[in-house]
Amino acid sequence: MNILAIESSCDDTAAAVVRDGREVLSGCVSSQIEMHAIYGGVVPEIASRKHVEAVAGLADKAVSDAGLTKSDLDAIAVTYAPGLIGAVLVGVNFAKGAALALGLPLIPVHHVRGHIAANYIAHPDLTPPFVCLCVSGGTTAIVDVRSYTEMSVLGGTRDDAAGECFDKVARVLGLGYPGGDPMDKLAQGGDDSKYVLPVAHVAGAELDMSFSGLKTASLNLIHNAQQKGEALDLPAFAASFGRAVSDSLVPRVIAAAKMTGYGKIAVAGGVAANSRVRADLQAACAASGDRLFLPELKYCGDNAAMIGCQGFYEFQAGHTAGWDLNAFATRDISLG
Ligand code: KG4
């Protein structure tokens, strides 16, 4: 089954063709990062307008890059939630038009379910049930993936997402947007115990997290140093920050794997590319005996291949949409 997948939930327009949920035949992305970097974050209206400009050409390219024609397609999958609403609407409306014109089924895909499915590309042996640590710019949650299409949140952040915290701190350091990757690179070789940053615990909710205190403490530390004219040891600060984020995430997903008894952990979303988080997870899983599945770096951030993967399983479960499909800025992952 060949699925043309469309993703436009934030600042990347993406299209891909995926066969039978696991084989990526093509994938193309039009990044808007340079445009939004001027403003230090994503400007929603600019994002929507850039999606409008890019989406049709990318879809056409994805089909020809796959060595196919439109008549070889069997369905259209699209991210319909969650995300910047104007941005998601562009993808949904394009997908709806394409499905109508080509006479194909329309498959709505939850963006975070797509991130989870990115693991299926690199790991043909990964099958549910497993727990997945979903960490991106908008989401930080530990998800119980009971089957390909049945999932629920076991725990998550009570405030900021981990990626957002990376981005805010990086912005104050002048590292640009998005800040996760430059913070990661800056941290290489830094002394991670030089600055003591808080790792929050939510009383009575073992799997929940909080990043707002870490963000505030980090910003205060940077501002205090600036006011006193003291130079921060930037690699040590970035390493200490990465350690605090990882110390929040890793023990909780290990606890979730133990709680569910699945023995399998996957990771998803932009922050899944973080070298400290990946290394700490590898060490923790080696100690706990859990099997760890990491997505390829190119499929950690937003892409359309992951939407095509999850779309296949949603289709198998009978989850197709009518012509009244709408977009949602927020939506619980358990609802699909
Ligand atoms: O999944 P994604 O591309 O978009 C969302 O769905 O949110 O994630 C983007 C987030 C940004 O906050 C970015 O700074 C972060 O992922 N990120 C990283 C790294 N690469 C991207 N955070 C930490 N370390 C990285 N290497």
PDB file of C-alpha atoms in Angstrom, residues 169-170 173 183 186-187 190-192 194-195 197 214-215 217-219 221-222 232-243:
ATOM      1  CA  VAL A 169      17.694  29.000  27.187  1.00  0.00           C
ATOM      2  CA  ALA A 170      19.558  28.845  23.863  1.00  0.00           C
ATOM      3  CA  LEU A 173      22.606  32.585  25.129  1.00  0.00           C
ATOM      4  CA  MET A 183      23.111  23.514  22.911  1.00  0.00           C
ATOM      5  CA  LEU A 186      28.142  23.327  22.798  1.00  0.00           C
ATOM      6  CA  ALA A 187      27.866  20.754  25.610  1.00  0.00           C
ATOM      7  CA  GLY A 190      31.802  20.459  28.993  1.00  0.00           C
ATOM      8  CA  ASP A 191      31.910  19.667  32.710  1.00  0.00           C
ATOM      9  CA  ASP A 192      28.320  18.610  33.479  1.00  0.00           C
ATOM     10  CA  LYS A 194      30.001  22.606  37.224  1.00  0.00           C
ATOM     11  CA  TYR A 195      26.549  24.185  37.475  1.00  0.00           C
ATOM     12  CA  LEU A 197      20.509  22.959  38.020  1.00  0.00           C
ATOM     13  CA  LEU A 214      14.914  24.456  35.185  1.00  0.00           C
ATOM     14  CA  LYS A 215      14.194  27.152  32.615  1.00  0.00           C
ATOM     15  CA  ALA A 217      16.971  28.744  37.158  1.00  0.00           C
ATOM     16  CA  SER A 218      18.981  28.651  33.926  1.00  0.00           C
ATOM     17  CA  LEU A 219      17.837  32.094  32.807  1.00  0.00           C
ATOM     18  CA  LEU A 221      22.039  32.024  36.264  1.00  0.00           C
ATOM     19  CA  ILE A 222      22.782  33.521  32.830  1.00  0.00           C
ATOM     20  CA  LEU A 232      29.953  31.725  32.000  1.00  0.00           C
ATOM     21  CA  ASP A 233      31.777  28.528  31.179  1.00  0.00           C
ATOM     22  CA  LEU A 234      29.448  27.914  28.230  1.00  0.00           C
ATOM     23  CA  PRO A 235      30.323  24.267  27.449  1.00  0.00           C
ATOM     24  CA  ALA A 236      30.003  23.432  31.176  1.00  0.00           C
ATOM     25  CA  PHE A 237      26.685  25.270  31.397  1.00  0.00           C
ATOM     26  CA  ALA A 238      25.292  23.528  28.309  1.00  0.00           C
ATOM     27  CA  ALA A 239      26.502  20.162  29.634  1.00  0.00           C
ATOM     28  CA  SER A 240      24.977  20.822  33.081  1.00  0.00           C
ATOM     29  CA  PHE A 241      21.714  21.837  31.423  1.00  0.00           C
ATOM     30  CA  GLY A 242      21.674  18.729  29.206  1.00  0.00           C
ATOM     31  CA  ARG A 243      22.339  16.598  32.251  1.00  0.00           C
TER      32      ARG A 243
END
